[in-house]
Short mmCIF file of C-alpha atoms in Angstrom, two decimals:
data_model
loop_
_atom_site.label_atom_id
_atom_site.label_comp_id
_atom_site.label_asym_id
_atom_site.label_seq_id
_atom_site.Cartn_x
_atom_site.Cartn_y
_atom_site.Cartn_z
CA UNK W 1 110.70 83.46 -7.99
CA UNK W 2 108.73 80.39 -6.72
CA UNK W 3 108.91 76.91 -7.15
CA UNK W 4 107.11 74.50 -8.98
CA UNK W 5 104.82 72.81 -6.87
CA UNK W 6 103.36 76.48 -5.98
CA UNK W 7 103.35 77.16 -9.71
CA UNK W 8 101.31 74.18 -10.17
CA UNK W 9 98.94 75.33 -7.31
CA UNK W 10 98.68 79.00 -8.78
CA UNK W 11 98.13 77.28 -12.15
CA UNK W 12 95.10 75.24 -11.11
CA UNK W 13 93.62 77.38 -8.87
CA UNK W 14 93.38 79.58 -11.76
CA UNK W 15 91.09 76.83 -13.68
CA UNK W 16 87.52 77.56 -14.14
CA UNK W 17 85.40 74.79 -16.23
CA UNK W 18 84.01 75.65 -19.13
CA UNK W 19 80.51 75.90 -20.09
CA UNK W 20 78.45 72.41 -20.66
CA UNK W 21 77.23 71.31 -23.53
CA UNK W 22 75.39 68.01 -24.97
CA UNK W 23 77.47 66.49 -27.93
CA UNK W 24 76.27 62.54 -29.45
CA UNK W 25 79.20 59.73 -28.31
CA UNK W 26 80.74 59.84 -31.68
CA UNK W 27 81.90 63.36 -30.87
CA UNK W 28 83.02 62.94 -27.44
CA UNK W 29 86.10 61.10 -27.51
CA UNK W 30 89.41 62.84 -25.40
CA UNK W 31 86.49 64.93 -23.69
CA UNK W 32 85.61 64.27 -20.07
CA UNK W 33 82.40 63.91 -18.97
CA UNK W 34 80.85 66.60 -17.31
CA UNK W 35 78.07 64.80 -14.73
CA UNK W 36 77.32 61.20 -12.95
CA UNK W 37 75.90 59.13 -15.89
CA UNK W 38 73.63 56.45 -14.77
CA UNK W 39 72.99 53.30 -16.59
CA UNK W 40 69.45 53.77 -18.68
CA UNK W 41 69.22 49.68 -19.37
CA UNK W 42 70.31 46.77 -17.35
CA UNK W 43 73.30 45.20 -19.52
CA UNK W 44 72.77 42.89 -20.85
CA UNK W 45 69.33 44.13 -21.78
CA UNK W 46 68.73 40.17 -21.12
CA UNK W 47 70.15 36.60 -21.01
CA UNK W 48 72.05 35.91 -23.81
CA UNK W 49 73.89 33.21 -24.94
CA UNK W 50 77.95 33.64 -24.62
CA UNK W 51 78.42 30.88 -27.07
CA UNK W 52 77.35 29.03 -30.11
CA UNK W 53 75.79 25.98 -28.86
CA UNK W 54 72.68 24.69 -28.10
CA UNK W 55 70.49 26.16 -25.10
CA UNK W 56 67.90 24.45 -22.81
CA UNK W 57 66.49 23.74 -19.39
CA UNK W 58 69.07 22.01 -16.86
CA UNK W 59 68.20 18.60 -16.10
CA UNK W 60 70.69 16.60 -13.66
CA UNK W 61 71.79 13.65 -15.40
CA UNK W 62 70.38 14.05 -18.63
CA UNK W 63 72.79 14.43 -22.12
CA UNK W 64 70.21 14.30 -24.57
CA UNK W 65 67.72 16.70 -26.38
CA UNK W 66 65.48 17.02 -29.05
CA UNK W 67 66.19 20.26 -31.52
CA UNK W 68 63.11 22.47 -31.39
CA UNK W 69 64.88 24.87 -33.85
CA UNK W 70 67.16 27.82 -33.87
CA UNK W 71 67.74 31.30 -32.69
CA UNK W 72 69.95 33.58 -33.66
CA UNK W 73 71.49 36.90 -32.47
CA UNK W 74 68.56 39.49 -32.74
CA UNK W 75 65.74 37.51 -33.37
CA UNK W 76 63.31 35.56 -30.75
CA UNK W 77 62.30 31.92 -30.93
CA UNK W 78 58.53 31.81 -31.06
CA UNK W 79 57.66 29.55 -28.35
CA UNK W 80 58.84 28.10 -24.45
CA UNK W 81 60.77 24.95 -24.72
CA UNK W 82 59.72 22.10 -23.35
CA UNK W 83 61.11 19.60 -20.99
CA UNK W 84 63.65 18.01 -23.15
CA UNK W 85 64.54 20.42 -25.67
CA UNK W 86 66.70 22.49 -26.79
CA UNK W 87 67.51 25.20 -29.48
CA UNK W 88 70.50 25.53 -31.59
CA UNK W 89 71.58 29.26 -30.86
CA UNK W 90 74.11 31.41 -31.51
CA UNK W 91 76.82 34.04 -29.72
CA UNK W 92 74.47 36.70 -28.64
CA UNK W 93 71.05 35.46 -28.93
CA UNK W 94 68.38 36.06 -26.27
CA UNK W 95 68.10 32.63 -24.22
CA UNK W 96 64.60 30.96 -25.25
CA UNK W 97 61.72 30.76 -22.34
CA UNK W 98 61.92 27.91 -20.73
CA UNK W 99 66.00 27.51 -21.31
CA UNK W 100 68.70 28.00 -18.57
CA UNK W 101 71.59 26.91 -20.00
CA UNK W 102 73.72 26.60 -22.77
CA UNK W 103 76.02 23.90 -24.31
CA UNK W 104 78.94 25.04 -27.02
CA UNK W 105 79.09 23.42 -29.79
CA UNK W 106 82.50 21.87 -30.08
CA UNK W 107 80.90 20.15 -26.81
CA UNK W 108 78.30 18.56 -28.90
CA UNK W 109 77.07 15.65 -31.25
CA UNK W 110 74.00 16.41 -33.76
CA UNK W 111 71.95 13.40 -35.56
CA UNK W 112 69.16 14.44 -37.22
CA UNK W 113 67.05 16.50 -34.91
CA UNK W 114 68.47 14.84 -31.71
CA UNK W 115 71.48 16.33 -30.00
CA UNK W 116 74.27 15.09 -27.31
CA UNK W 117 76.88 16.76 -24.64
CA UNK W 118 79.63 15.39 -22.64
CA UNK W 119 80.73 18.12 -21.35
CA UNK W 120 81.53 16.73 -17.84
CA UNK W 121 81.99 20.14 -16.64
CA UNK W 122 78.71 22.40 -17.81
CA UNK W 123 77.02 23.49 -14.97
CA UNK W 124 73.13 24.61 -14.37
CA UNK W 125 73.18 28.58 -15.93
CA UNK W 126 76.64 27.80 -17.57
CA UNK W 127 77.76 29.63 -20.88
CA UNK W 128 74.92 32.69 -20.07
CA UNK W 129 75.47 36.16 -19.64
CA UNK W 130 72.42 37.39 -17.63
CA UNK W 131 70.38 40.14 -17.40
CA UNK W 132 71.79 42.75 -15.71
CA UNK W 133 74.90 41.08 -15.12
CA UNK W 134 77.40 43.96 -16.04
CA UNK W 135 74.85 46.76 -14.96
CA UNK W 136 71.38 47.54 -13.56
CA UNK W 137 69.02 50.09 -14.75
CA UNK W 138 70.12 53.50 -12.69
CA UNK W 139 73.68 52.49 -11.83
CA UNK W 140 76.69 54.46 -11.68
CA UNK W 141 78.02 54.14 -15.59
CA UNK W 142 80.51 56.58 -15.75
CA UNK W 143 81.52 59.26 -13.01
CA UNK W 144 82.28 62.74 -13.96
CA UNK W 145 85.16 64.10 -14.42
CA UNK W 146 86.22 60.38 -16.78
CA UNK W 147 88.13 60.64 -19.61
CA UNK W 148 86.37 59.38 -22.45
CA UNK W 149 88.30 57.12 -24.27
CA UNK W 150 87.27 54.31 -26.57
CA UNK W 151 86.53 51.59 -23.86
CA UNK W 152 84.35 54.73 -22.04
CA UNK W 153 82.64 55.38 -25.41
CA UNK W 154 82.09 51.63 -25.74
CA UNK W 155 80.77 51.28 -22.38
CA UNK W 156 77.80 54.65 -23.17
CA UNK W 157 77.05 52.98 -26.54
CA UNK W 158 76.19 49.27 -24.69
CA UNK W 159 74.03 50.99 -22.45
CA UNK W 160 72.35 52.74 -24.66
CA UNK W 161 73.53 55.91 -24.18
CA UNK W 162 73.98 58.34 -27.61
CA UNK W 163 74.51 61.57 -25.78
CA UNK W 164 76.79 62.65 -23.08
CA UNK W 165 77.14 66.42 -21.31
CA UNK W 166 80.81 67.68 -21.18
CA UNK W 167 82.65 70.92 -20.90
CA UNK W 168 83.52 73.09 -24.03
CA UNK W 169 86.56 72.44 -24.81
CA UNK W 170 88.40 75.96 -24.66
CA UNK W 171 89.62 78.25 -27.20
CA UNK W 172 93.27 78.80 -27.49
CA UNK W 173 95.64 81.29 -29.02
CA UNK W 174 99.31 81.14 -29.75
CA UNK W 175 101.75 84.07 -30.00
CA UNK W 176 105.20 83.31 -31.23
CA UNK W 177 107.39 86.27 -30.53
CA UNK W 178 110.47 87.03 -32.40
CA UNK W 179 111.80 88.48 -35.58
CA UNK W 180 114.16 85.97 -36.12
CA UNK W 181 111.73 83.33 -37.34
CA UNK W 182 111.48 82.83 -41.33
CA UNK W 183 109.85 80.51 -43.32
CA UNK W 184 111.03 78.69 -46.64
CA UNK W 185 113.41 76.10 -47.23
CA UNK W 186 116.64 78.15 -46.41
CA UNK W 187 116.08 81.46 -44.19
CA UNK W 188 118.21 84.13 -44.41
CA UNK W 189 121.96 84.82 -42.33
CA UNK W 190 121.08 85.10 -38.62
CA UNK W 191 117.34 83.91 -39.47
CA UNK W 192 116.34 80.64 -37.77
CA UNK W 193 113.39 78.02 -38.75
CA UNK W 194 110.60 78.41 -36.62
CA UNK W 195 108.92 75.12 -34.55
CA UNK W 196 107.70 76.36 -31.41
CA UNK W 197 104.29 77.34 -33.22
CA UNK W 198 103.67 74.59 -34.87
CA UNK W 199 104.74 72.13 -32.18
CA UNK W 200 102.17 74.11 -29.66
CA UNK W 201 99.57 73.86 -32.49
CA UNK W 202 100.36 70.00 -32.77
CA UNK W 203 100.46 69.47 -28.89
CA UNK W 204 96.61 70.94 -29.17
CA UNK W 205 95.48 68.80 -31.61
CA UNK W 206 96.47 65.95 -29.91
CA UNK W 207 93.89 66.71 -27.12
CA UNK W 208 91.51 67.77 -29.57
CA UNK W 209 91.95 71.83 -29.96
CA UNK W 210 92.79 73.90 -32.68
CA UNK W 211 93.85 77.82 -32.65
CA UNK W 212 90.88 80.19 -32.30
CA UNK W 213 93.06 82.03 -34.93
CA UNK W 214 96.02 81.60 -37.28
CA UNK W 215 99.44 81.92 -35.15
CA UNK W 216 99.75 85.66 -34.05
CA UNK W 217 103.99 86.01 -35.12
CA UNK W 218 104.66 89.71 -33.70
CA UNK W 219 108.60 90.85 -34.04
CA UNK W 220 110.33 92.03 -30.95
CA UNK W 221 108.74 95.74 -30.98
CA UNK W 222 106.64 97.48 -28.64
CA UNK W 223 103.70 98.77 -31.03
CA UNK W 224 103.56 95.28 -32.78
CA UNK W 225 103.93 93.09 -29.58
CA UNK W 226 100.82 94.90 -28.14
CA UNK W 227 99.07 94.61 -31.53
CA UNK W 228 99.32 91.25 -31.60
CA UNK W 229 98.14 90.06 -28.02
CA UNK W 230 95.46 92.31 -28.00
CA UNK W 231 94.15 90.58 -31.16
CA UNK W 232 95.02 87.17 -30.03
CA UNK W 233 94.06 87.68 -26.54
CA UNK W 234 90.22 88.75 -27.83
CA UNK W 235 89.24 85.23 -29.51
CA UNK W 236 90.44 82.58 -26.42
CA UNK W 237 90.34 82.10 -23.25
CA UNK W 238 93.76 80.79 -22.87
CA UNK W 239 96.58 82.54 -24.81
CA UNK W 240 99.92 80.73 -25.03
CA UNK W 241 102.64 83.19 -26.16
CA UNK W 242 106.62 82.02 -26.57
CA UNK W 243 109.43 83.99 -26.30
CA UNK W 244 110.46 87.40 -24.93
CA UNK W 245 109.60 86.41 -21.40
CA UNK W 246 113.22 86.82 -19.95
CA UNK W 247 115.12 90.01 -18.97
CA UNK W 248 116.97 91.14 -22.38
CA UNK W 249 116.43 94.22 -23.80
CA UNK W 250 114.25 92.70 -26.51
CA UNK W 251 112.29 90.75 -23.69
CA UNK W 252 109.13 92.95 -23.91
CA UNK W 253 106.55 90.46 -23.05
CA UNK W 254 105.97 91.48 -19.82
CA UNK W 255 105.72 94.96 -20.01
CA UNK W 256 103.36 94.57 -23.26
CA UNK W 257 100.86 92.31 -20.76
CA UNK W 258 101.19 94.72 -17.96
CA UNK W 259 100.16 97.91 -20.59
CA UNK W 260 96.96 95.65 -21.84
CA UNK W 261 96.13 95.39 -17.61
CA UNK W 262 97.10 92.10 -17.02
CA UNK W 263 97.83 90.76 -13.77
CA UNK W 264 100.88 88.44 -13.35
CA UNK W 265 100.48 85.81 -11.30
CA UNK W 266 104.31 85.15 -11.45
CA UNK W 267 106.92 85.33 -13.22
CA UNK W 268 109.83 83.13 -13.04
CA UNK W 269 110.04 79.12 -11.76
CA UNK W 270 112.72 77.48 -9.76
CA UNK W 271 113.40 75.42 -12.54
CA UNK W 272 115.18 74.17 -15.42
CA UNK W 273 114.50 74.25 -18.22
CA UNK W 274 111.94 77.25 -18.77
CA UNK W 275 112.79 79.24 -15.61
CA UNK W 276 111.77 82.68 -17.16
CA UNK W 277 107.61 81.51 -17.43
CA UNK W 278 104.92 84.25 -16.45
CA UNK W 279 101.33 83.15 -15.82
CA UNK W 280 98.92 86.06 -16.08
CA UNK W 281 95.29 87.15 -15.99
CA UNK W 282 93.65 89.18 -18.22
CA UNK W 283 90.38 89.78 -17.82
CA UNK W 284 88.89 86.95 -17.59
CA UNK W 285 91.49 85.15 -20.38
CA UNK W 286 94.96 83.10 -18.92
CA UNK W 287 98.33 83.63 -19.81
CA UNK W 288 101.19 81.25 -20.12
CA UNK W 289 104.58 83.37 -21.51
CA UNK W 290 106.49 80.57 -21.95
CA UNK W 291 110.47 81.00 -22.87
CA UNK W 292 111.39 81.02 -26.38
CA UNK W 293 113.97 77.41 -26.30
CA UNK W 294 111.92 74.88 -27.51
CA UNK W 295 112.29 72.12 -24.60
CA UNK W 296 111.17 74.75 -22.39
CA UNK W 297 108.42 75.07 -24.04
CA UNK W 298 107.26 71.43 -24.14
CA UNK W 299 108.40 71.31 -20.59
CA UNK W 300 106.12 74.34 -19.89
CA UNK W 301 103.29 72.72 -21.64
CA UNK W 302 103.70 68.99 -19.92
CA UNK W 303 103.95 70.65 -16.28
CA UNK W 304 101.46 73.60 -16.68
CA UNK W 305 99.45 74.02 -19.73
CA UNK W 306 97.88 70.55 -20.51
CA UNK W 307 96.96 70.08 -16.69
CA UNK W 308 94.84 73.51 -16.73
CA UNK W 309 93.48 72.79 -20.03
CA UNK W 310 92.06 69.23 -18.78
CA UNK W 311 90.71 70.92 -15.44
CA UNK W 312 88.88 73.58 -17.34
CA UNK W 313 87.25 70.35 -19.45
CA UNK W 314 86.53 68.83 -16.02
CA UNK W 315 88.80 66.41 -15.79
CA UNK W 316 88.87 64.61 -12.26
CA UNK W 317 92.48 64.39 -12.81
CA UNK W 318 94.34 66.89 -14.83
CA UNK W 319 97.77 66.28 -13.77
CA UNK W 320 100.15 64.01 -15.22
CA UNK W 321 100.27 60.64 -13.37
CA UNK W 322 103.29 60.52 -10.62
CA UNK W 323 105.23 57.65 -9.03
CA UNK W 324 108.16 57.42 -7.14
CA UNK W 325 110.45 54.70 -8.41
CA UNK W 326 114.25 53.52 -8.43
CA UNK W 327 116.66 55.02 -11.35
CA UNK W 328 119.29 52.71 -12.79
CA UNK W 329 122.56 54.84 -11.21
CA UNK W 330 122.30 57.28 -8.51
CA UNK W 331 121.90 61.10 -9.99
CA UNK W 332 123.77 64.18 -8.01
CA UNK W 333 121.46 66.74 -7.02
CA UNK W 334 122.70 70.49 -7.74
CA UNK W 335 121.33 73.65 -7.84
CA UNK W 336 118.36 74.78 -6.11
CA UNK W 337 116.22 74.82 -9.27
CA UNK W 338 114.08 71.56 -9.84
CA UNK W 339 115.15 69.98 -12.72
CA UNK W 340 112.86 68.30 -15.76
CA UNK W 341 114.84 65.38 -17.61
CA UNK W 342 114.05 63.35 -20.04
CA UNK W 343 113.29 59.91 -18.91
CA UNK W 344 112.27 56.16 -20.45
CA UNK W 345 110.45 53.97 -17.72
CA UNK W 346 110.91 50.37 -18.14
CA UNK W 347 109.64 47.61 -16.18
CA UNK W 348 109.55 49.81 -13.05
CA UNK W 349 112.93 51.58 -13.14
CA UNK W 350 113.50 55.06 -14.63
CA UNK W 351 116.22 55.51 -17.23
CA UNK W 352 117.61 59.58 -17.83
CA UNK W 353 117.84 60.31 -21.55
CA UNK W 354 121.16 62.63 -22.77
CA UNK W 355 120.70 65.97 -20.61
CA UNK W 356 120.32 68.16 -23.47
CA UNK W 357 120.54 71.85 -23.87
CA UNK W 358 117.17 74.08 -24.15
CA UNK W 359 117.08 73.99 -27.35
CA UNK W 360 117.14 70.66 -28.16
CA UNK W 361 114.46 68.23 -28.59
CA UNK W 362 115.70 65.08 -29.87
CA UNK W 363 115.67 63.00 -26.30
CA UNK W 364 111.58 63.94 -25.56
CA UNK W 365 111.12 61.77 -28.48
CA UNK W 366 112.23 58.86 -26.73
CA UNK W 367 110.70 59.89 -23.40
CA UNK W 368 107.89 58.51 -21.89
CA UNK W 369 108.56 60.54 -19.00
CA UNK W 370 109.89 63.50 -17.41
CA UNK W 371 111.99 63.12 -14.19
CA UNK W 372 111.35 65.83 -11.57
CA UNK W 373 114.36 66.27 -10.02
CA UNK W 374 114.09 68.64 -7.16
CA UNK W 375 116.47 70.51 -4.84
CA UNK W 376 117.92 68.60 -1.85
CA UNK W 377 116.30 70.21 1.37
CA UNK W 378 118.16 67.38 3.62
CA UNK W 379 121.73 67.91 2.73
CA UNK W 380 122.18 64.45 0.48
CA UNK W 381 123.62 64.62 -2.74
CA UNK W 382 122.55 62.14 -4.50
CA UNK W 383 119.25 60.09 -5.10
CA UNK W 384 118.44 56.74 -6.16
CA UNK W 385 114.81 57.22 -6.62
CA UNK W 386 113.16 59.81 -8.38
CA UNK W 387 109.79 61.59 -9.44
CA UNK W 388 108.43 60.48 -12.93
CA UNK W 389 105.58 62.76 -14.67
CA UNK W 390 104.18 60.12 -17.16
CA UNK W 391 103.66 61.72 -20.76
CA UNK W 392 100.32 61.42 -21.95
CA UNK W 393 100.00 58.80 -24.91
CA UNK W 394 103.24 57.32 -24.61
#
């Protein structure tokens, strides 16, 4: 059994990216992308007005101008100003030859075709956004490996980028052991509702992935158990099977990925909850058997799954964001498995939700964190900070 820092390391140093391919903007957000883009345009493509106002050539001392016209956003006025005029123009609008400067309106008195400013504290160039300002034609726009989130999207799109390279996102299977699982609205005696399915199928969605194939739901039996990962295990390149993973006599997971010629990275974590988890290779496909309780298997996913999924998409950080801070009241440290809580982080201090059973749920859906809770090595027994994995989206 190992712990779960080298379960993360055996876990990543599984990864290996996916192919690349070209997909437009508009299909590209939760991706990450896959090279160094460079800027194609300066941005702004050139001085533009910030405001609504009036634009013209900086004269020290002088209020006054005559109104030559207008511009407005997207359209160019048709000749240099002279010395003392100005244009009306508007938010956006490319600054007119011969202006440098631009007054905003609510600064401003119009008669006729004369206008005024007493804006005491305008400055030469003041109220422009110029050329270049933001970026320079060939500059660093986005580095690989970034998440590409609206802002990043927005960013591409006011550069003029419509295209961006990233990694395929992977194909992923499920496998929901068990013949205890029934559907309807009221299973049978000793029959149970089943969730860890479609909670793993709503966990993928969420970054963007949907099952290669329908959930594979083998019952705890030799013949079918092999059946069903061999089919599963053909269309992905990650398979994600719950339940069956422990030591009972119905616990045939193992066995069944041994048979097919996997090889099993481990099996078993110093942790709690899902301390029966084997990661496997086979072939060229990974294999998370994660424990059949349903907080282990969110826990599983959190610490392990989502992390390898985002490195094989590139991702210059696949890990859940850590940080070290103070919990409200001291917590004993037991055991010598690490231990995954349910936390809430709130202006800086971590909060531990009800410790709840395996099989519960309820407290992740206040979380916004899980608290790592490791094994003293020093002899202390208690702690009064602690290791927070931030949960993605929350």
């Amino acid at each position: 059994m190992i712990d779960i820092r080298e379960a993360r390391r055996l876990v990543m140093q599984a990864a290996r990216r996916t192919a690349i391919a070209a997909v437009p903007i508009s299909q590209a957000t939760g991706r990450w992308n896959a090279e160094d883009i460079p800027s194609p345009h300066d941005h702004p493509l050139f001085d533009m007005s910030a405001v609504d106002g009036y634009a013209f050539a900086w004269d020290d001392g002088r209020s006054d101008f005559a109104v030559a016209g207008e511009v407005a956003a997207g359209s160019v006025f048709h000749r240099p100003l002279a010395k003392g005029e100005c244009t009306r123009i508007f938010t956006g609008a490319l600054i007119p030859e011969g202006a440098d400067t631009v007054v905003m309106q609510e600064r401003t008195e119009r008669n006729g075709d004369r206008m005024a400013f007493s804006d005491t504290k305008l400055k030469r160039g003041g109220n422009v956004r110029k050329r270049g300002e933001q970026l320079r034609t060939g500059e660093l726009l986005l580095g690989a490996g970034s998440l590409l989130d609206a802002p990043a999207v927005g960013l591409l799109a006011s550069a003029g980028v419509g295209s961006v390279n990233v990694h395929e996102r992977p194909r992923v299977n499920i496998v929901r052991t068990g013949g205890e699982f029934q559907g309807g609205a009221s299973p049978e005696p000793g029959s149970i509702f089943s969730s860890n399915d479609a909670m793993l199928t709503s966990a993928l969605a969420e970054i963007g992935i949907a099952p290669s194939d329908p959930v594979f739901a083998p019952v705890d039996e030799a013949a079918a158990l092999r059946s069903g990962f061999e089919k599963a295990i053909a269309g992905c390149d990650v398979l994600i099977s719950t339940g069956g993973v422990s030591v009972g006599d119905h616990d045939l997971v193992r066995p069944t990925l041994e048979a097919l010629g996997a090889e099993i990275v481990f099996h078993g974590v110093r942790q709690k909850p899902g301390k029966p988890m084997l990661f496997a290779r086979l072939e060229n496909k990974l294999v998370f058997a994660l424990p059949g309780n349903p907080r282990a298997v969110m826990v599983g996913w959190w610490a392990y799954v989502l992390p390898l999924l985002r490195a094989m998409q590139g991702a210059a950080e696949p890990l859940l964001r850590e940080e070290v801070l103070p919990i409200i009241e001291p917590i004993a440290v037991n055991g010598d498995r690490a231990e995954f809580r349910a936390a809430a982080v709130r202006n800086g201090v971590v909060s531990l939700l009800s410790n709840e059973g395996s099989h519960m749920l309820r407290s992740l859906l206040a979380a916004n964190a899980l608290a790592v809770i490791e094994p003293t090595t020093d002899g202390s027994t208690a702690r009064d900070r602690i290791t927070v994995q931030y949960l993605p989206g929350r």
